[in-house]
Coordinates of C-alpha atoms and ligand atoms in Angstrom, one line a residue:
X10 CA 305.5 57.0 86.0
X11 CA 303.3 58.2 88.5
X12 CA 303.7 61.7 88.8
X13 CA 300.9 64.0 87.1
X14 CA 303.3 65.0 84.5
X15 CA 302.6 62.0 83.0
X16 CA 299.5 62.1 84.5
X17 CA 297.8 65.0 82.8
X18 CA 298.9 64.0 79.2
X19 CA 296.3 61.9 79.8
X20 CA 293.9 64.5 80.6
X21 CA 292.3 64.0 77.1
X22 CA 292.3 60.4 76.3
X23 CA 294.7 58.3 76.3
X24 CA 295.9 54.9 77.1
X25 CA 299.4 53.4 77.5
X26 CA 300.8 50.3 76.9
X27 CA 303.8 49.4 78.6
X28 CA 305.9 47.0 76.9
X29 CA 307.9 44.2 78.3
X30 CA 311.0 42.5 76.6
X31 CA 310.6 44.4 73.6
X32 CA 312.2 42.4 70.7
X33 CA 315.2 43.5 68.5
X34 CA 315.1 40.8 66.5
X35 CA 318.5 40.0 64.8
X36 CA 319.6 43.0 62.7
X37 CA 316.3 43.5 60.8
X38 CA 312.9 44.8 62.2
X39 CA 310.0 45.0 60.3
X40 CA 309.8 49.0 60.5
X41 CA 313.0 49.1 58.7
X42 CA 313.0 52.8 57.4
X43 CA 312.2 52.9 53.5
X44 CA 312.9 55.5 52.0
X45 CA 310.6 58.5 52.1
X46 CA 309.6 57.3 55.2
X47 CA 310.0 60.1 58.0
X48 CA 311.4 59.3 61.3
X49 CA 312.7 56.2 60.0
X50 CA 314.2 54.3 62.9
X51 CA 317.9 53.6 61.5
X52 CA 319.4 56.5 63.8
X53 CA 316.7 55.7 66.7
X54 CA 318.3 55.4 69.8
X55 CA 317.0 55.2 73.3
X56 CA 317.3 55.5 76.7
X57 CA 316.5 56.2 79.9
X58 CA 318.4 59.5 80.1
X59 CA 316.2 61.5 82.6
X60 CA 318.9 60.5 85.1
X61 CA 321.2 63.1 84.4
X62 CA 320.5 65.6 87.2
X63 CA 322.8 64.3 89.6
X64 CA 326.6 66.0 89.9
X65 CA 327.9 62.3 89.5
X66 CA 330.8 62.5 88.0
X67 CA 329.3 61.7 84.7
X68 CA 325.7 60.9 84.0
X69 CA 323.5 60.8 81.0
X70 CA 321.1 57.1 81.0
X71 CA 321.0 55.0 78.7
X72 CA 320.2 54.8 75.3
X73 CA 319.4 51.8 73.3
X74 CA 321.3 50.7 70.5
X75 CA 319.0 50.0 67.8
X76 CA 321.1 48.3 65.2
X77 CA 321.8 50.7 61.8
X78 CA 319.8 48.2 59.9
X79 CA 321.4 48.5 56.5
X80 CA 324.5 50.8 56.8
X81 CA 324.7 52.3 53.4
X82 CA 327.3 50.3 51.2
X83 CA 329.4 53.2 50.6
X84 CA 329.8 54.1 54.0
X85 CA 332.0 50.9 54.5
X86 CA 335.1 52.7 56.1
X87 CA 338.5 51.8 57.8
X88 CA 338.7 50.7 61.4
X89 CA 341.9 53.0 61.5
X90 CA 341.9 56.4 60.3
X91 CA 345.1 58.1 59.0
X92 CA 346.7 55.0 60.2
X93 CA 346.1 55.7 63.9
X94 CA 343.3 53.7 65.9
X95 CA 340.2 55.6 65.2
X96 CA 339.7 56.0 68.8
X97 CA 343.8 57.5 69.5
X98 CA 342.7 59.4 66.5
X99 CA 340.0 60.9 68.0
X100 CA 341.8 61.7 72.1
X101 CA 344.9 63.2 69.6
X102 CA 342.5 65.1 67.4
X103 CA 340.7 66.7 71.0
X104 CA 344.5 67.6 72.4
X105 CA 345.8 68.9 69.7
X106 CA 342.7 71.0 68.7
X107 CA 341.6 72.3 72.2
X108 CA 345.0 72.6 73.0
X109 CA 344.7 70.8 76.3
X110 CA 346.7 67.8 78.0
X111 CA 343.9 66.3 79.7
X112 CA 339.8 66.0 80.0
X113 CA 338.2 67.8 82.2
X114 CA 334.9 66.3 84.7
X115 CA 331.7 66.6 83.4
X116 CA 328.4 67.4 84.7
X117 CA 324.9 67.6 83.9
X118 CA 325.4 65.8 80.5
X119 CA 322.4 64.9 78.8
X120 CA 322.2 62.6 76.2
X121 CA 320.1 63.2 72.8
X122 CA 320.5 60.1 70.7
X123 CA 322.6 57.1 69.9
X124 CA 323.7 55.9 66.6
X125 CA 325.5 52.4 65.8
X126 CA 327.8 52.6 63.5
X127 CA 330.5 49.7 61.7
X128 CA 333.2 50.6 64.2
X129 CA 331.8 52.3 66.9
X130 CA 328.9 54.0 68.5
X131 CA 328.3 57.5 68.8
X132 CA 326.3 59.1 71.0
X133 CA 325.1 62.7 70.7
X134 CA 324.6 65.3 73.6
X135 CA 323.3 68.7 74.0
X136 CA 325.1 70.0 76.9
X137 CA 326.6 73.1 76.1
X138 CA 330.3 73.9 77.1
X139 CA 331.5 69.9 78.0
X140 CA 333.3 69.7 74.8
X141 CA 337.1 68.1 75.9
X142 CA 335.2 66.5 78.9
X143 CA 335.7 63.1 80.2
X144 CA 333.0 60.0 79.4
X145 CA 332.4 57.0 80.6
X146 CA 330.6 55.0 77.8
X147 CA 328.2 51.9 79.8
X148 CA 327.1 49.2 78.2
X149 CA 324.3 47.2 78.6
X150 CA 322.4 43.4 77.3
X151 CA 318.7 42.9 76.7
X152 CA 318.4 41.9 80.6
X153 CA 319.4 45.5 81.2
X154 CA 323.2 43.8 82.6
X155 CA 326.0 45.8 82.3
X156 CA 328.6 44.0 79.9
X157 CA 332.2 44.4 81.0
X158 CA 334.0 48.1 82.2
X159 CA 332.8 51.2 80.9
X160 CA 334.4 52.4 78.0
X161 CA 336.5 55.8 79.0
X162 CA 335.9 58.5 76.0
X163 CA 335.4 62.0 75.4
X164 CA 333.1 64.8 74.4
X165 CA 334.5 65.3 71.1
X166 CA 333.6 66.9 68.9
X167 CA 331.4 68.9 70.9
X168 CA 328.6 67.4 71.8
X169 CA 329.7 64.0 70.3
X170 CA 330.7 61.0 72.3
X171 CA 332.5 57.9 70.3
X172 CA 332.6 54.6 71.8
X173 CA 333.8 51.4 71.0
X174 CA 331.3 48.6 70.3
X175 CA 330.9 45.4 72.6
X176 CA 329.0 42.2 71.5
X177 CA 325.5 42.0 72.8
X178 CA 324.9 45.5 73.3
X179 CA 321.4 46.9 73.5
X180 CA 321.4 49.4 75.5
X181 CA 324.8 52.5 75.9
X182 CA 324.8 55.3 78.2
X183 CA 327.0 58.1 79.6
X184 CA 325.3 57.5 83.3
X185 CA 326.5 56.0 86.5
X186 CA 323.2 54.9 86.9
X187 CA 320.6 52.8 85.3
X188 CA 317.0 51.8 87.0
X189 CA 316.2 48.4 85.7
X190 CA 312.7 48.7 85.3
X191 CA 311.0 46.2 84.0
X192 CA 308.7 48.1 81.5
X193 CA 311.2 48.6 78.4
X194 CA 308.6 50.3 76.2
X195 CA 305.4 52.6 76.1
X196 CA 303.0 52.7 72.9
X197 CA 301.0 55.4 73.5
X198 CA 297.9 57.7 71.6
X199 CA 297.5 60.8 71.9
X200 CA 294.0 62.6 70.7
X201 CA 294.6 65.9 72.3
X202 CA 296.9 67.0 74.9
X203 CA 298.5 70.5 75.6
X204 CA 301.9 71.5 74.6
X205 CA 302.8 71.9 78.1
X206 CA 302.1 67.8 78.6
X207 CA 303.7 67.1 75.3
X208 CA 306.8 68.6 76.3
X209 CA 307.2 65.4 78.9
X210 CA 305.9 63.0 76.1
X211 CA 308.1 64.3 73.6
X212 CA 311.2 63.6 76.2
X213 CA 310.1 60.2 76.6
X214 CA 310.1 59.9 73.0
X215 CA 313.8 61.1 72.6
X216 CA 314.8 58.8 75.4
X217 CA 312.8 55.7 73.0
X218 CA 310.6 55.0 76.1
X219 CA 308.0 56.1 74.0
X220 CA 306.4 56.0 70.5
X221 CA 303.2 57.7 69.9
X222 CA 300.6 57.9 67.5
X223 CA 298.2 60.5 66.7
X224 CA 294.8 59.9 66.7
X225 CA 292.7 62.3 64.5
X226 CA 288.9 62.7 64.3
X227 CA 286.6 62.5 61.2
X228 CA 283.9 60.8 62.4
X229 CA 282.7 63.1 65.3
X230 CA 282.4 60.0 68.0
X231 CA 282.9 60.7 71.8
X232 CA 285.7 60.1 73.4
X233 CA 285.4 56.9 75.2
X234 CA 285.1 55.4 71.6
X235 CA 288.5 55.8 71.0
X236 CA 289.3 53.7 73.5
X237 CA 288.9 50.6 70.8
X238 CA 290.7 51.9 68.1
X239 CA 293.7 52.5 70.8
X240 CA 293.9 48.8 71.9
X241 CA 293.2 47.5 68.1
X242 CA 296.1 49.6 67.1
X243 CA 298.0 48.4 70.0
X244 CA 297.8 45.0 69.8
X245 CA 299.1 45.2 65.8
X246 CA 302.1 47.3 66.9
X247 CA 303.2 45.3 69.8
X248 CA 303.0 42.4 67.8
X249 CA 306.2 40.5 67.2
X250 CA 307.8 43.8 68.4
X251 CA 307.4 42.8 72.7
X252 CA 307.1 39.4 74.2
X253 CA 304.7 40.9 76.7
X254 CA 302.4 43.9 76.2
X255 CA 300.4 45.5 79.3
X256 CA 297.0 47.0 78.3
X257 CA 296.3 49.2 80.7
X258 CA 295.8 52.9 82.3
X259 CA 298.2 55.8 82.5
X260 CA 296.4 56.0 86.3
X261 CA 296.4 52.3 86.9
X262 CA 300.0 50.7 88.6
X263 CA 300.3 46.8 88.4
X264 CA 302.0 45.7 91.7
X265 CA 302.8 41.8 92.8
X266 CA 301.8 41.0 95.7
X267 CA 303.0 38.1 97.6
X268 CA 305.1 36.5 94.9
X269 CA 308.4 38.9 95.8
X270 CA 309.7 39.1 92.3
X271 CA 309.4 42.0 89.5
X272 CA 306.3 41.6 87.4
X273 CA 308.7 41.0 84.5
X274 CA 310.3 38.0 86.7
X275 CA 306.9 36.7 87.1
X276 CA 306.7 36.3 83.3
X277 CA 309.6 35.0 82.5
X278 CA 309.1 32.1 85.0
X279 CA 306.3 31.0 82.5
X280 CA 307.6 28.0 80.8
X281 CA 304.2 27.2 79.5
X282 CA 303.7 28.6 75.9
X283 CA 300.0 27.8 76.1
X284 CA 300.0 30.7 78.3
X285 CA 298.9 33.8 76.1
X286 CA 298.8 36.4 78.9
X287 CA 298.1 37.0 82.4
X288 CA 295.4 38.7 83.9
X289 CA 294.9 41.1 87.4
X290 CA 292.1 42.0 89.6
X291 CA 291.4 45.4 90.2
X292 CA 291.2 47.5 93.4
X293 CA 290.6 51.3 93.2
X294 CA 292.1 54.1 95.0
X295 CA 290.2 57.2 95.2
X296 CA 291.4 59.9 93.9
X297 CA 289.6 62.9 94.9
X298 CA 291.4 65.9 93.7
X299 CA 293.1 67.0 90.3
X300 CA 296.5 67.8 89.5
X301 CA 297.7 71.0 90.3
X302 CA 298.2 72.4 86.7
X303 CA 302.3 73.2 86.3
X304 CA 305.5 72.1 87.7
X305 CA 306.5 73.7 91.3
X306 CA 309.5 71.3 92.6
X307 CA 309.9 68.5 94.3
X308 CA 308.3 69.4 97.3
X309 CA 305.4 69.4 95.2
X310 CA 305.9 66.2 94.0
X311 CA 306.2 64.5 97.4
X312 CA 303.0 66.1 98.2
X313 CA 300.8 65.6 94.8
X314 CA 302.1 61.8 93.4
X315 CA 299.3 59.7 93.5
X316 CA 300.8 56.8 95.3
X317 CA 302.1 59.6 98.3
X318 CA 298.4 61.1 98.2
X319 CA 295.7 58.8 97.9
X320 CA 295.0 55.8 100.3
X321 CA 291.5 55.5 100.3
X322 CA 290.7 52.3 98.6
X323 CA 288.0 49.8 97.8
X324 CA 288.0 45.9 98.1
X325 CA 289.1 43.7 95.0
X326 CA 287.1 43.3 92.1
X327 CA 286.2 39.6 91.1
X328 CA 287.3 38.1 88.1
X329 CA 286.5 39.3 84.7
X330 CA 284.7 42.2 86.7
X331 CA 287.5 45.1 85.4
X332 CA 290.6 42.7 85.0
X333 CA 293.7 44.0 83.0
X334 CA 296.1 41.9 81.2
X335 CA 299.2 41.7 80.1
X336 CA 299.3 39.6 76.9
X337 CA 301.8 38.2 74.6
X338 CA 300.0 40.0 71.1
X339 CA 301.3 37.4 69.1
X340 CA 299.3 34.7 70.7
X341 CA 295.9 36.9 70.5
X342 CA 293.4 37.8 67.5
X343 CA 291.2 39.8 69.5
X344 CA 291.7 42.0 72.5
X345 CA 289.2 43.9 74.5
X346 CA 289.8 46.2 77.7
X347 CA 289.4 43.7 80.3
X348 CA 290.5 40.4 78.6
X349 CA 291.2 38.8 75.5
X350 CA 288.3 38.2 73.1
X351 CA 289.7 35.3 70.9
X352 CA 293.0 33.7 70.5
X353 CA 294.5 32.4 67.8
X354 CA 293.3 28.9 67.4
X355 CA 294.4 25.2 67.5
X356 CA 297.6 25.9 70.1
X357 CA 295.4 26.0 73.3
X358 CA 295.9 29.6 74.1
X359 CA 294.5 30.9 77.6
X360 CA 294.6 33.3 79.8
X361 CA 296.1 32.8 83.9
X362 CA 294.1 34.3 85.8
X363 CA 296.2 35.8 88.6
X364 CA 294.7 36.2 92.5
X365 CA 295.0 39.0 94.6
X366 CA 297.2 37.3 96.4
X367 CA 300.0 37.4 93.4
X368 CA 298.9 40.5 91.7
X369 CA 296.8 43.4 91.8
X370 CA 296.0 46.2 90.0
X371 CA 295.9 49.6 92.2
X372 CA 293.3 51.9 90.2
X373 CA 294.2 55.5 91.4
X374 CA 290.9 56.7 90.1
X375 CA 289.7 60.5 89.9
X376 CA 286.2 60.6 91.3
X377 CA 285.0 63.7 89.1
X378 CA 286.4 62.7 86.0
X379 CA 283.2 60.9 83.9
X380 CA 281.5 61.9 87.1
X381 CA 283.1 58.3 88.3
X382 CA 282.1 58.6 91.9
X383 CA 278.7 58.9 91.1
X384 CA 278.1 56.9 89.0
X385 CA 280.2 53.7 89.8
X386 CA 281.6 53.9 93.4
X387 CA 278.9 52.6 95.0
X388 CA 279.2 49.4 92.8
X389 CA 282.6 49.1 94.0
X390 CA 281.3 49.0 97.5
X391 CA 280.1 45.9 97.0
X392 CA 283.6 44.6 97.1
X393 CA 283.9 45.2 100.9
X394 CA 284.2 48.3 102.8
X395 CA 286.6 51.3 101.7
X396 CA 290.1 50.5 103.7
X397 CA 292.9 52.8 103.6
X398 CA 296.1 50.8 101.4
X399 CA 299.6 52.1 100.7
X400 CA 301.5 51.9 97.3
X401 CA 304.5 48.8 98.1
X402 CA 307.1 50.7 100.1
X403 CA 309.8 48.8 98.5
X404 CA 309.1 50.2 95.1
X405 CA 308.2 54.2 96.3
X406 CA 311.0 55.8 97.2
X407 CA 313.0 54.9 93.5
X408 CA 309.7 55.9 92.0
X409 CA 309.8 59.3 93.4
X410 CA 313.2 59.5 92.6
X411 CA 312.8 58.9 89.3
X412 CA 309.5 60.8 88.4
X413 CA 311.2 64.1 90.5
X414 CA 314.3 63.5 88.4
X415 CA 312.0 63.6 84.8
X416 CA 309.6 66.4 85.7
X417 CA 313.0 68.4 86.7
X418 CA 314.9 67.8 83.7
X419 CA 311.6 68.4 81.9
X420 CA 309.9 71.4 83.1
X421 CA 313.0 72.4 86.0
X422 CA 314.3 74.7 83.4
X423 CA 315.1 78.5 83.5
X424 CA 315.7 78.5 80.1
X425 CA 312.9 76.5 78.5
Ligands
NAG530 C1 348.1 62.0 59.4 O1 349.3 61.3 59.5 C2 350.4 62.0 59.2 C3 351.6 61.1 59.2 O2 351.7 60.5 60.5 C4 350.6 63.2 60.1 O3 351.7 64.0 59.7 C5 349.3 64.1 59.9 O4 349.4 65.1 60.9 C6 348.1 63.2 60.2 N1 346.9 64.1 59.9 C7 345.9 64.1 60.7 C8 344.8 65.0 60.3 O5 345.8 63.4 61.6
NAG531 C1 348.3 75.9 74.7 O1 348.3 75.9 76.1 C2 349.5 76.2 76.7 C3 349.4 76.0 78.2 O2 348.1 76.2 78.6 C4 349.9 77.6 76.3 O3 351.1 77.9 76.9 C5 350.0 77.7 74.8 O4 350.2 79.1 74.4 C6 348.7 77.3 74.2 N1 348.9 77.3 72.7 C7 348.0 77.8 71.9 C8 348.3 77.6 70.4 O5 346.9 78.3 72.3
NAG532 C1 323.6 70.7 87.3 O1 322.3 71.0 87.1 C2 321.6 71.4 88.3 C3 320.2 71.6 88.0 O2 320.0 72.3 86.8 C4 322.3 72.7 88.9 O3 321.7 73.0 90.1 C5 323.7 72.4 89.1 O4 324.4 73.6 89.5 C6 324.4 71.9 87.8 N1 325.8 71.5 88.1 C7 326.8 72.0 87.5 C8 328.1 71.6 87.9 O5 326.6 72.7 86.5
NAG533 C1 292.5 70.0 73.4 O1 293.3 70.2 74.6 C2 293.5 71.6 74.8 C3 294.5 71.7 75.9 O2 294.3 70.8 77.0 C4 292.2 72.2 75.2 O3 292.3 73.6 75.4 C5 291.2 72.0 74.0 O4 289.9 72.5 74.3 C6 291.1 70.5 73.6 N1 290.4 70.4 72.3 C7 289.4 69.6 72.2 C8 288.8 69.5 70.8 O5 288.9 69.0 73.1
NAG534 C1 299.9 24.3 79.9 O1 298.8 24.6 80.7 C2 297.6 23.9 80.3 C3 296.5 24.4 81.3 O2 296.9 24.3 82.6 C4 297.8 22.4 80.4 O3 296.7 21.8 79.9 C5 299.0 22.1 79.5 O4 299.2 20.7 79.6 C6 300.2 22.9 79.8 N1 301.3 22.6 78.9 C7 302.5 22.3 79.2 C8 303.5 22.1 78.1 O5 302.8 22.2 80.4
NAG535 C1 286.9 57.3 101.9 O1 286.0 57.6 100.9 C2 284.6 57.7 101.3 C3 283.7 57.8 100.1 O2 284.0 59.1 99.5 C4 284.4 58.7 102.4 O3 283.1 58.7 102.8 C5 285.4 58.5 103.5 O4 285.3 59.5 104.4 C6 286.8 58.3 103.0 N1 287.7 57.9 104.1 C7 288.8 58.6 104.4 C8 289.6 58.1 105.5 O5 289.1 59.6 103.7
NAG536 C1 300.7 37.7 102.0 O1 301.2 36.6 102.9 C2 301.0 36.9 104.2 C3 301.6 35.8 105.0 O2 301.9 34.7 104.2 C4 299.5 37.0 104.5 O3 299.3 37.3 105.9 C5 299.0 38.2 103.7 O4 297.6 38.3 103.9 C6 299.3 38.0 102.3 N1 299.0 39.2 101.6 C7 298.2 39.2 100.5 C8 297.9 40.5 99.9 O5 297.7 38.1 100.1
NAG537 C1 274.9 54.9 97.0 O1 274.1 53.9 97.6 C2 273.5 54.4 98.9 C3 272.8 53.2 99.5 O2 272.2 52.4 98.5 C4 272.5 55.5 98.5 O3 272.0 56.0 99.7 C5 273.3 56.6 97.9 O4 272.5 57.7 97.5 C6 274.1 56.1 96.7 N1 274.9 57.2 96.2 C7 275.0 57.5 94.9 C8 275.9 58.6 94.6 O5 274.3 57.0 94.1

């Protein structure tokens, strides 16, 4: 997430919140689409489909399968269809129809969506000319583990992919690949940002990374005032929706430290339910140049991310100086920027406090933006002297990967 095409969707206002463990609760969520409701989430699907550049043999990411909450009761139909298996059905349907005696390789597919249906799943596609081309459906659990051998299907109809269904399934893709981030889920607000950034929003929306909401003025307030309304609206929509919910920057990146798990690890080794949410200290990096203002290549990218560039850093803030947290929202009433307010009462609710030497956050933050290097560096330099510091090696080169591998997909296009 590091690259600037993420980056400059912030260049507005806006905050993310990246979501760990994000519940599916049994069959029935509490945004089940009512009627009249746009965008209802009964065909949402979701995945992490920017990984379809590579000429693997097929590749697409993943989608998640968001259960069809309440299949329509008409639409109960046979599991065979003309008395063939559905899915023979299908393969004889594709030979006899394209008049061909085998499927071709694919490449390049990119997914759209994925729908679950009674007897199968179906995922859509938009790549044009791989209809009659060979599929390997993947299947995936909530721990992001692939369940059993992929599924080999076909695109057909065009730009239609049927699979069959497997128990336990959360997440289906078309890919060889799948990076198991931790972060499963970003709630995001948007004020104002450019078409040209929305474009990379909007694919992280069709992928179900993302879910936005649009914040509109009527009450003529700057924008740092927004910043409120962001994490109060954020901390009702995570809640009961993800076990763990990060309030924090678009230009901030959590790392651990010395513990040598994932950050989502970390969590899950807390066994004590008094625990509402934990809580980093912050160092900043200083970041002393903006974006450049469009997509070049990956060259580019090597030389602009933010965790390639920028080394110059400060020492660590001290608690409850400019801590973020990462809280279960279930457990919290009241949530501010740095820390929780108030938690719910009578269950003993606090915060762990995390030290530097577990987990940090790395601020990558632009000097002239706010005019922040004048007016707050030379706080920071209370902190200790400015050092240089490097982003975790272990975790750059599959972050490059993957932000070179969005931005192309996104903005890599002759034809868009
Ligand atoms: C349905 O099954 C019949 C009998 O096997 C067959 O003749 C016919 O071609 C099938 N039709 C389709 C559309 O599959
Ligand atoms: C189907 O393909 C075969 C071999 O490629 C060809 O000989 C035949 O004419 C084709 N039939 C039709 C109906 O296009
Ligand atoms: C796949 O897409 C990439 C990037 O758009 C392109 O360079 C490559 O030629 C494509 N491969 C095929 C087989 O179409
Ligand atoms: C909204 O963003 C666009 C594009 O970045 C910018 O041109 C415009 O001035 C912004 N509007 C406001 C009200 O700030
Ligand atoms: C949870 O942690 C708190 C604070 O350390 C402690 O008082 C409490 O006994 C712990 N609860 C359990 C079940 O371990
Ligand atoms: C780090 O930043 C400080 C403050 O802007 C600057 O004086 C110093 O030269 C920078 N150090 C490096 C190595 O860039
Ligand atoms: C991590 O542990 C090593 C050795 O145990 C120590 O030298 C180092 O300072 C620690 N790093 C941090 C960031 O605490
Ligand atoms: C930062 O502090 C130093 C020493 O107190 C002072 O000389 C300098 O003018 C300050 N810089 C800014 C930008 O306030």
């Amino acid at each position: 997430m590091t690259s600037k095409y993420i980056y400059i969707v912030l260049t507005y206002f806006l905050l993310i919140f990246l979501v760990f463990d994000k519940y599916y609760p049994g069959s029935i969520r509490r945004d089940v689409p009512t009627e009249g409701e746009e965008g209802g989430r009964s065909t949402e699907i979701v995945d992490g489909t920017a990984q379809l550049l590579d000429s693997a043999v097929v590749n697409g990411g993943f989608s998640t399968v968001v259960p069809v909450l309440d299949p329509l009761a008409e639409f109960k139909s046979e599991y065979n269809i003309n008395g063939t298996d559905r899915f023979e059905w299908y393969r004889e349907q594709m030979f006899l129809k394209l008049n061909i005696s085998e499927t071709k390789t694919a490449h390049n597919i990119s997914t759209l969506y994925a729908y679950e249906f009674e007897h199968e799943i179906a995922i859509t596609t938009t790549s044009w000319r791989r209809i009659g081309h060979k599929m390997f459906c993947r299947y995936l659990d909530e721990n992001n583990k692939e369940i059993g051998k992929p599924y080999e299907s076909f695109t057909y109809p065009e730009y239609i992919v049927y699979c069959q269904k497997r128990e336990g399934v959360k997440k289906i893709g078309l890919s060889v690949k799948w990076d198991p981030r931790g972060v499963q889920h970003f709630y995001l607000h948007i004020h104002n940002a450019s078409n040209y950034d929305l474009k990379v929003i909007n694919d992280y929306v069709r992928t179900g990374e993302v879910e936005v909401h649009y914040l509109l003025e009527r009450d003529q307030r700057t924008d740092n005032h927004w910043h409120m309304v962001n994490i109060a609206d954020c901390l009702i929509w995570s809640r009961g929706d993800s076990k763990w919910t990060i309030f924090a920057d678009l230009d901030e990146r959590i790392i651990m430290t010395n513990y040598t798990g994932t950050i989502l690890d970390y969590l899950r080794e807390i066994r004590n339910e008094s625990v509402a949410g934990i809580q980093f200290r912050q160092q900043w990096v200083l970041k002393t140049e903006l974006m450049p203002e469009t997509y070049q290549g990956d060259l580019q990218i090597d030389a602009w991310m933010p965790t390639h560039r920028f080394h110059n850093s400060t020492g660590i803030g001290p608690e409850l100086h400019t801590t973020k947290c990462i809280i279960d929202s279930t457990k919290v009433f009241d949530m501010w920027v740095h820390d929780v307010t108030e938690f719910f009462p009578g269950k003993g609710y606090f915060m762990k406090r995390l030290s530097p030497e577990e987990g940090l956050v790395r601020h990558y933050r632009d000097q002239s933006l706010g005019e922040w290097g004048k007016k707050w560096l030379n706080k920071t330099l209370r902190f200790g002297p400015l050092r240089k510091t490097d982003y975790p090696e272990k975790y750059r080169g599959k972050l490059t990967e993957n932000v070179k591998r969005r931005a192309k997909y996104v903005y890599g296009n002759k034809y868009d």
